[in-house]
PDB file of C-alpha atoms in Angstrom:
ATOM      1  CA  MET Q   1      78.504  65.645  47.144  1.00  0.00           C
ATOM      2  CA  ARG Q   2      77.972  66.621  50.674  1.00  0.00           C
ATOM      3  CA  LYS Q   3      80.596  65.292  53.261  1.00  0.00           C
ATOM      4  CA  ILE Q   4      78.765  64.255  56.387  1.00  0.00           C
ATOM      5  CA  LEU Q   5      80.418  63.448  59.739  1.00  0.00           C
ATOM      6  CA  ILE Q   6      78.254  61.651  62.279  1.00  0.00           C
ATOM      7  CA  THR Q   7      78.998  61.310  65.973  1.00  0.00           C
ATOM      8  CA  ASN Q   8      77.195  60.802  69.225  1.00  0.00           C
ATOM      9  CA  ASP Q   9      77.789  60.603  73.051  1.00  0.00           C
ATOM     10  CA  ASP Q  10      76.298  57.138  73.560  1.00  0.00           C
ATOM     11  CA  GLY Q  11      79.250  55.371  71.867  1.00  0.00           C
ATOM     12  CA  ILE Q  12      79.871  53.835  68.455  1.00  0.00           C
ATOM     13  CA  GLU Q  13      77.857  50.764  69.207  1.00  0.00           C
ATOM     14  CA  TYR Q  14      74.602  52.538  70.076  1.00  0.00           C
ATOM     15  CA  GLU Q  15      71.725  51.742  67.611  1.00  0.00           C
ATOM     16  CA  GLY Q  16      70.652  55.449  67.407  1.00  0.00           C
ATOM     17  CA  LEU Q  17      73.871  56.315  65.747  1.00  0.00           C
ATOM     18  CA  ARG Q  18      73.253  53.419  63.248  1.00  0.00           C
ATOM     19  CA  ARG Q  19      69.809  54.668  62.417  1.00  0.00           C
ATOM     20  CA  LEU Q  20      71.091  58.215  61.881  1.00  0.00           C
ATOM     21  CA  ALA Q  21      73.877  57.016  59.600  1.00  0.00           C
ATOM     22  CA  GLU Q  22      71.491  54.923  57.551  1.00  0.00           C
ATOM     23  CA  ALA Q  23      69.210  57.937  57.061  1.00  0.00           C
ATOM     24  CA  ALA Q  24      72.083  60.238  56.181  1.00  0.00           C
ATOM     25  CA  LYS Q  25      73.443  58.043  53.404  1.00  0.00           C
ATOM     26  CA  GLU Q  26      70.769  59.435  51.129  1.00  0.00           C
ATOM     27  CA  PHE Q  27      72.175  62.963  51.518  1.00  0.00           C
ATOM     28  CA  GLY Q  28      75.988  62.440  50.921  1.00  0.00           C
ATOM     29  CA  GLU Q  29      79.118  60.657  51.846  1.00  0.00           C
ATOM     30  CA  VAL Q  30      78.963  59.438  55.385  1.00  0.00           C
ATOM     31  CA  TRP Q  31      81.782  59.221  57.874  1.00  0.00           C
ATOM     32  CA  VAL Q  32      81.053  57.830  61.385  1.00  0.00           C
ATOM     33  CA  ILE Q  33      83.528  58.900  64.030  1.00  0.00           C
ATOM     34  CA  ALA Q  34      82.148  58.280  67.479  1.00  0.00           C
ATOM     35  CA  PRO Q  35      83.423  57.644  71.094  1.00  0.00           C
ATOM     36  CA  ASP Q  36      84.508  54.033  71.760  1.00  0.00           C
ATOM     37  CA  SER Q  37      82.126  53.981  74.769  1.00  0.00           C
ATOM     38  CA  GLN Q  38      79.551  55.943  76.740  1.00  0.00           C
ATOM     39  CA  ARG Q  39      80.232  59.665  76.940  1.00  0.00           C
ATOM     40  CA  SER Q  40      76.896  61.113  77.992  1.00  0.00           C
ATOM     41  CA  SER Q  41      76.852  64.517  79.810  1.00  0.00           C
ATOM     42  CA  CYS Q  42      80.390  65.409  78.823  1.00  0.00           C
ATOM     43  CA  SER Q  43      79.113  68.709  77.361  1.00  0.00           C
ATOM     44  CA  HIS Q  44      81.695  70.368  75.085  1.00  0.00           C
ATOM     45  CA  ALA Q  45      84.701  68.807  76.624  1.00  0.00           C
ATOM     46  CA  ILE Q  46      87.920  68.233  74.508  1.00  0.00           C
ATOM     47  CA  THR Q  47      91.157  66.494  75.239  1.00  0.00           C
ATOM     48  CA  ILE Q  48      94.122  68.760  75.714  1.00  0.00           C
ATOM     49  CA  HIS Q  49      96.198  66.594  78.105  1.00  0.00           C
ATOM     50  CA  GLY Q  50      97.138  63.223  76.875  1.00  0.00           C
ATOM     51  CA  THR Q  51      96.466  61.567  73.530  1.00  0.00           C
ATOM     52  CA  ILE Q  52      93.476  60.641  71.443  1.00  0.00           C
ATOM     53  CA  ASP Q  53      93.440  57.214  69.792  1.00  0.00           C
ATOM     54  CA  MET Q  54      91.434  56.527  66.536  1.00  0.00           C
ATOM     55  CA  TYR Q  55      90.824  53.015  65.266  1.00  0.00           C
ATOM     56  CA  PRO Q  56      89.229  51.918  62.014  1.00  0.00           C
ATOM     57  CA  TYR Q  57      85.753  50.295  62.925  1.00  0.00           C
ATOM     58  CA  ASP Q  58      83.919  47.736  60.896  1.00  0.00           C
ATOM     59  CA  TYR Q  59      80.568  49.388  60.855  1.00  0.00           C
ATOM     60  CA  GLY Q  60      79.021  46.815  58.499  1.00  0.00           C
ATOM     61  CA  MET Q  61      77.162  49.567  56.489  1.00  0.00           C
ATOM     62  CA  GLU Q  62      77.885  49.830  52.794  1.00  0.00           C
ATOM     63  CA  GLY Q  63      79.558  53.100  51.906  1.00  0.00           C
ATOM     64  CA  VAL Q  64      80.196  54.348  55.422  1.00  0.00           C
ATOM     65  CA  LYS Q  65      83.746  54.709  56.724  1.00  0.00           C
ATOM     66  CA  ALA Q  66      83.839  54.457  60.553  1.00  0.00           C
ATOM     67  CA  PHE Q  67      86.351  55.152  63.338  1.00  0.00           C
ATOM     68  CA  SER Q  68      86.050  54.693  67.031  1.00  0.00           C
ATOM     69  CA  CYS Q  69      87.686  57.414  69.235  1.00  0.00           C
ATOM     70  CA  SER Q  70      88.991  57.292  72.752  1.00  0.00           C
ATOM     71  CA  GLY Q  71      87.966  60.899  73.362  1.00  0.00           C
ATOM     72  CA  THR Q  72      84.831  63.016  73.681  1.00  0.00           C
ATOM     73  CA  PRO Q  73      82.252  63.813  71.054  1.00  0.00           C
ATOM     74  CA  GLY Q  74      83.895  67.186  70.618  1.00  0.00           C
ATOM     75  CA  ASP Q  75      87.192  65.381  69.922  1.00  0.00           C
ATOM     76  CA  CYS Q  76      85.527  63.146  67.219  1.00  0.00           C
ATOM     77  CA  VAL Q  77      84.375  66.358  65.501  1.00  0.00           C
ATOM     78  CA  ARG Q  78      87.915  68.071  65.899  1.00  0.00           C
ATOM     79  CA  VAL Q  79      90.140  65.230  65.072  1.00  0.00           C
ATOM     80  CA  GLY Q  80      87.714  63.627  62.602  1.00  0.00           C
ATOM     81  CA  GLY Q  81      87.276  66.746  60.481  1.00  0.00           C
ATOM     82  CA  LEU Q  82      90.746  68.187  60.844  1.00  0.00           C
ATOM     83  CA  SER Q  83      92.952  64.916  60.534  1.00  0.00           C
ATOM     84  CA  VAL Q  84      90.986  61.701  59.892  1.00  0.00           C
ATOM     85  CA  MET Q  85      88.828  62.704  56.904  1.00  0.00           C
ATOM     86  CA  PRO Q  86      90.901  63.754  53.784  1.00  0.00           C
ATOM     87  CA  TYR Q  87      88.624  66.897  53.530  1.00  0.00           C
ATOM     88  CA  ARG Q  88      86.598  68.943  55.968  1.00  0.00           C
ATOM     89  CA  PRO Q  89      82.889  67.958  56.403  1.00  0.00           C
ATOM     90  CA  ASP Q  90      80.012  70.174  55.369  1.00  0.00           C
ATOM     91  CA  ILE Q  91      77.711  68.880  58.024  1.00  0.00           C
ATOM     92  CA  VAL Q  92      77.958  67.223  61.448  1.00  0.00           C
ATOM     93  CA  LEU Q  93      75.022  65.174  62.611  1.00  0.00           C
ATOM     94  CA  SER Q  94      75.164  64.298  66.235  1.00  0.00           C
ATOM     95  CA  GLY Q  95      72.830  61.462  67.708  1.00  0.00           C
ATOM     96  CA  ILE Q  96      70.409  60.022  67.708  1.00  0.00           C
ATOM     97  CA  ASN Q  97      70.696  60.601  71.530  1.00  0.00           C
ATOM     98  CA  ARG Q  98      69.023  58.342  73.891  1.00  0.00           C
ATOM     99  CA  GLY Q  99      67.007  60.935  75.903  1.00  0.00           C
ATOM    100  CA  TYR Q 100      65.903  64.462  75.118  1.00  0.00           C
ATOM    101  CA  ASN Q 101      68.395  67.296  74.956  1.00  0.00           C
ATOM    102  CA  SER Q 102      66.289  70.257  75.758  1.00  0.00           C
ATOM    103  CA  GLY Q 103      65.858  73.051  78.301  1.00  0.00           C
ATOM    104  CA  THR Q 104      68.756  73.551  80.685  1.00  0.00           C
ATOM    105  CA  ASP Q 105      69.963  70.019  80.055  1.00  0.00           C
ATOM    106  CA  ILE Q 106      71.488  71.186  76.728  1.00  0.00           C
ATOM    107  CA  GLN Q 107      74.454  72.774  78.503  1.00  0.00           C
ATOM    108  CA  TYR Q 108      75.408  69.244  79.796  1.00  0.00           C
ATOM    109  CA  SER Q 109      74.843  67.328  76.514  1.00  0.00           C
ATOM    110  CA  GLY Q 110      77.739  65.767  74.708  1.00  0.00           C
ATOM    111  CA  THR Q 111      75.371  65.450  71.772  1.00  0.00           C
ATOM    112  CA  CYS Q 112      74.802  69.159  71.527  1.00  0.00           C
ATOM    113  CA  GLY Q 113      78.525  69.836  72.525  1.00  0.00           C
ATOM    114  CA  ALA Q 114      79.577  67.971  69.358  1.00  0.00           C
ATOM    115  CA  ALA Q 115      77.196  70.074  67.210  1.00  0.00           C
ATOM    116  CA  PHE Q 116      78.519  73.239  68.812  1.00  0.00           C
ATOM    117  CA  GLU Q 117      82.036  72.136  68.006  1.00  0.00           C
ATOM    118  CA  ALA Q 118      80.889  71.701  64.383  1.00  0.00           C
ATOM    119  CA  ASP Q 119      79.758  75.343  64.294  1.00  0.00           C
ATOM    120  CA  PHE Q 120      83.106  76.448  65.805  1.00  0.00           C
ATOM    121  CA  GLN Q 121      84.814  74.627  62.913  1.00  0.00           C
ATOM    122  CA  GLY Q 122      82.592  76.198  60.320  1.00  0.00           C
ATOM    123  CA  TYR Q 123      80.269  73.230  59.662  1.00  0.00           C
ATOM    124  CA  ILE Q 124      76.446  73.025  59.992  1.00  0.00           C
ATOM    125  CA  GLY Q 125      75.780  71.195  63.317  1.00  0.00           C
ATOM    126  CA  ILE Q 126      72.570  69.312  63.899  1.00  0.00           C
ATOM    127  CA  ALA Q 127      71.871  67.457  67.130  1.00  0.00           C
ATOM    128  CA  VAL Q 128      69.033  64.782  67.115  1.00  0.00           C
ATOM    129  CA  SER Q 129      67.593  63.278  70.237  1.00  0.00           C
ATOM    130  CA  GLU Q 130      64.546  61.207  71.214  1.00  0.00           C
ATOM    131  CA  ASP Q 131      62.985  59.983  74.425  1.00  0.00           C
ATOM    132  CA  PHE Q 132      64.520  57.124  76.507  1.00  0.00           C
ATOM    133  CA  GLU Q 133      61.637  54.869  76.008  1.00  0.00           C
ATOM    134  CA  GLY Q 134      58.839  54.098  73.547  1.00  0.00           C
ATOM    135  CA  SER Q 135      58.385  53.541  69.876  1.00  0.00           C
ATOM    136  CA  HIS Q 136      60.756  54.654  67.107  1.00  0.00           C
ATOM    137  CA  GLU Q 137      57.807  55.088  64.666  1.00  0.00           C
ATOM    138  CA  VAL Q 138      57.835  58.945  64.696  1.00  0.00           C
ATOM    139  CA  THR Q 139      61.585  58.943  64.131  1.00  0.00           C
ATOM    140  CA  ASP Q 140      61.446  56.398  61.489  1.00  0.00           C
ATOM    141  CA  LYS Q 141      58.787  58.265  59.577  1.00  0.00           C
ATOM    142  CA  TYR Q 142      60.091  61.804  59.890  1.00  0.00           C
ATOM    143  CA  LEU Q 143      63.908  61.693  60.222  1.00  0.00           C
ATOM    144  CA  LYS Q 144      64.706  61.906  56.521  1.00  0.00           C
ATOM    145  CA  ASP Q 145      62.246  64.685  56.005  1.00  0.00           C
ATOM    146  CA  ILE Q 146      63.882  66.607  58.922  1.00  0.00           C
ATOM    147  CA  LEU Q 147      67.334  66.093  57.473  1.00  0.00           C
ATOM    148  CA  ALA Q 148      66.199  67.233  54.086  1.00  0.00           C
ATOM    149  CA  GLU Q 149      64.850  70.421  55.683  1.00  0.00           C
ATOM    150  CA  LEU Q 150      67.952  71.321  57.696  1.00  0.00           C
ATOM    151  CA  ILE Q 151      70.980  69.732  56.053  1.00  0.00           C
ATOM    152  CA  ASP Q 152      71.706  72.784  53.856  1.00  0.00           C
ATOM    153  CA  LYS Q 153      70.163  75.360  56.115  1.00  0.00           C
ATOM    154  CA  ARG Q 154      72.894  77.101  58.059  1.00  0.00           C
ATOM    155  CA  PRO Q 155      71.743  78.743  61.258  1.00  0.00           C
ATOM    156  CA  ASP Q 156      73.217  81.973  62.586  1.00  0.00           C
ATOM    157  CA  TYR Q 157      76.873  82.087  63.775  1.00  0.00           C
ATOM    158  CA  GLY Q 158      77.177  80.364  67.177  1.00  0.00           C
ATOM    159  CA  GLU Q 159      73.982  78.389  66.652  1.00  0.00           C
ATOM    160  CA  ILE Q 160      73.027  74.678  66.055  1.00  0.00           C
ATOM    161  CA  TRP Q 161      69.811  73.127  64.965  1.00  0.00           C
ATOM    162  CA  ASN Q 162      68.458  71.106  67.883  1.00  0.00           C
ATOM    163  CA  VAL Q 163      65.853  68.369  67.112  1.00  0.00           C
ATOM    164  CA  ASN Q 164      63.910  66.372  69.723  1.00  0.00           C
ATOM    165  CA  ILE Q 165      61.588  63.593  68.713  1.00  0.00           C
ATOM    166  CA  PRO Q 166      58.870  61.991  70.876  1.00  0.00           C
ATOM    167  CA  ARG Q 167      58.722  58.208  71.080  1.00  0.00           C
ATOM    168  CA  CYS Q 168      54.967  58.062  71.166  1.00  0.00           C
ATOM    169  CA  PRO Q 169      53.072  55.827  68.838  1.00  0.00           C
ATOM    170  CA  LEU Q 170      52.519  57.373  65.450  1.00  0.00           C
ATOM    171  CA  SER Q 171      48.770  57.396  66.187  1.00  0.00           C
ATOM    172  CA  GLU Q 172      49.384  59.842  69.154  1.00  0.00           C
ATOM    173  CA  PHE Q 173      51.901  62.116  67.294  1.00  0.00           C
ATOM    174  CA  LYS Q 174      50.623  65.674  66.844  1.00  0.00           C
ATOM    175  CA  GLY Q 175      53.015  67.235  64.246  1.00  0.00           C
ATOM    176  CA  ILE Q 176      56.226  69.336  64.031  1.00  0.00           C
ATOM    177  CA  LYS Q 177      56.852  72.581  66.002  1.00  0.00           C
ATOM    178  CA  ARG Q 178      59.464  74.701  64.469  1.00  0.00           C
ATOM    179  CA  ASP Q 179      61.350  77.702  66.022  1.00  0.00           C
ATOM    180  CA  THR Q 180      60.730  76.334  69.592  1.00  0.00           C
ATOM    181  CA  PHE Q 181      62.761  78.180  72.231  1.00  0.00           C
ATOM    182  CA  VAL Q 182      64.941  76.655  74.892  1.00  0.00           C
ATOM    183  CA  SER Q 183      63.006  76.076  78.066  1.00  0.00           C
ATOM    184  CA  ARG Q 184      64.330  77.620  81.234  1.00  0.00           C
ATOM    185  CA  GLY Q 185      63.319  74.369  82.987  1.00  0.00           C
ATOM    186  CA  MET Q 186      64.227  70.728  82.838  1.00  0.00           C
ATOM    187  CA  PHE Q 187      62.802  67.317  82.574  1.00  0.00           C
ATOM    188  CA  TYR Q 188      64.495  66.172  85.818  1.00  0.00           C
ATOM    189  CA  LYS Q 189      65.087  68.165  88.883  1.00  0.00           C
ATOM    190  CA  ASP Q 190      68.264  66.651  90.227  1.00  0.00           C
ATOM    191  CA  GLY Q 191      69.206  65.947  93.763  1.00  0.00           C
ATOM    192  CA  TYR Q 192      71.687  63.375  95.173  1.00  0.00           C
ATOM    193  CA  LYS Q 193      71.170  60.582  97.669  1.00  0.00           C
ATOM    194  CA  ALA Q 194      73.679  58.936  99.881  1.00  0.00           C
ATOM    195  CA  ILE Q 195      74.012  55.199  99.010  1.00  0.00           C
ATOM    196  CA  GLY Q 196      76.864  54.165 101.150  1.00  0.00           C
ATOM    197  CA  SER Q 197      79.637  55.017 103.557  1.00  0.00           C
ATOM    198  CA  LEU Q 198      83.357  54.946 102.597  1.00  0.00           C
ATOM    199  CA  SER Q 199      86.538  54.594 104.560  1.00  0.00           C
ATOM    200  CA  ASP Q 200      87.802  57.561 106.468  1.00  0.00           C
ATOM    201  CA  GLY Q 201      84.421  59.137 106.839  1.00  0.00           C
ATOM    202  CA  GLY Q 202      83.575  59.393 103.180  1.00  0.00           C
ATOM    203  CA  ILE Q 203      80.047  59.221 101.755  1.00  0.00           C
ATOM    204  CA  ARG Q 204      79.136  57.796  98.287  1.00  0.00           C
ATOM    205  CA  TYR Q 205      76.326  59.603  96.421  1.00  0.00           C
ATOM    206  CA  GLU Q 206      74.376  59.016  93.228  1.00  0.00           C
ATOM    207  CA  ILE Q 207      72.119  61.304  91.269  1.00  0.00           C
ATOM    208  CA  ASP Q 208      68.388  61.169  92.158  1.00  0.00           C
ATOM    209  CA  GLY Q 209      66.358  63.085  89.441  1.00  0.00           C
ATOM    210  CA  LYS Q 210      62.546  63.757  89.787  1.00  0.00           C
ATOM    211  CA  LEU Q 211      60.599  63.933  86.567  1.00  0.00           C
ATOM    212  CA  ILE Q 212      58.894  67.276  85.975  1.00  0.00           C
ATOM    213  CA  LYS Q 213      56.153  67.404  83.287  1.00  0.00           C
ATOM    214  CA  GLU Q 214      55.669  71.058  83.069  1.00  0.00           C
ATOM    215  CA  SER Q 215      57.088  73.781  80.754  1.00  0.00           C
ATOM    216  CA  GLU Q 216      56.504  77.100  78.991  1.00  0.00           C
ATOM    217  CA  GLU Q 217      54.241  77.153  75.989  1.00  0.00           C
ATOM    218  CA  GLY Q 218      56.318  77.331  72.833  1.00  0.00           C
ATOM    219  CA  SER Q 219      59.385  75.713  74.375  1.00  0.00           C
ATOM    220  CA  ASP Q 220      61.251  72.596  73.362  1.00  0.00           C
ATOM    221  CA  ILE Q 221      60.086  70.762  76.384  1.00  0.00           C
ATOM    222  CA  ARG Q 222      56.565  71.667  76.005  1.00  0.00           C
ATOM    223  CA  ALA Q 223      56.602  70.447  72.459  1.00  0.00           C
ATOM    224  CA  VAL Q 224      57.715  66.914  73.153  1.00  0.00           C
ATOM    225  CA  LEU Q 225      55.624  66.617  76.130  1.00  0.00           C
ATOM    226  CA  ASP Q 226      52.686  67.350  73.931  1.00  0.00           C
ATOM    227  CA  ASN Q 227      53.868  64.720  71.378  1.00  0.00           C
ATOM    228  CA  TYR Q 228      55.356  67.090  68.774  1.00  0.00           C
ATOM    229  CA  ILE Q 229      58.685  67.051  67.215  1.00  0.00           C
ATOM    230  CA  SER Q 230      60.787  70.136  68.289  1.00  0.00           C
ATOM    231  CA  ILE Q 231      63.041  71.900  65.967  1.00  0.00           C
ATOM    232  CA  GLY Q 232      64.867  75.033  67.083  1.00  0.00           C
ATOM    233  CA  ALA Q 233      68.088  76.934  66.761  1.00  0.00           C
ATOM    234  CA  VAL Q 234      70.129  76.961  70.096  1.00  0.00           C
ATOM    235  CA  LYS Q 235      72.829  79.612  70.751  1.00  0.00           C
ATOM    236  CA  ASN Q 236      76.149  78.806  72.334  1.00  0.00           C
ATOM    237  CA  VAL Q 237      76.255  79.872  75.972  1.00  0.00           C
ATOM    238  CA  GLY Q 238      78.867  82.448  75.123  1.00  0.00           C
ATOM    239  CA  LEU Q 239      76.549  84.519  72.884  1.00  0.00           C
TER     240      LEU Q 239
END
């Protein structure tokens, strides 16, 4: 039986993690090991100074063993697969993330960072993301089919499978685009705006992103903008 470790960067209580675990139960033995709170945009960070705390977590899902972790998604994969589980996993599923992980945003993604850690450890890594807003209809209909397609399909060394799913109504869904490439663009062009003054002359800033609805034909971003599921292999930045 496949041993499946599931994590995310939105925290163990996020509903997307639960939907992924529910779908994965059909494919093997599921362990949920996820951060105890929000860890978005932590990339492939791991904890090397200080300690990592793991607590058993009552996930309320039959057959699923769960732990909350004080560390990052990468820590969840490392400690989960090397110490918490009694055997190493075959597959790591990371997600379902709230927000696409595509284009240049992939390098910041804790969701993709966990999948890359899976590859480093010798497991298949699959990252799954969907848009911030809209219906779950497409995900609910196609998630198990996507898992069935990828769960035993190992990409090349240093690569993960990256899946992005539009949250359009099922009636507007166009299909699945495979072998999409990573766009050189981004969904949001970020800037920063000053929102206040601090003592001793300091200034407080917050991110101020502008939505961009343009991308190259055949790219991951173009696919989801056109209401397709995007499936592609993504290389680690070191390759």
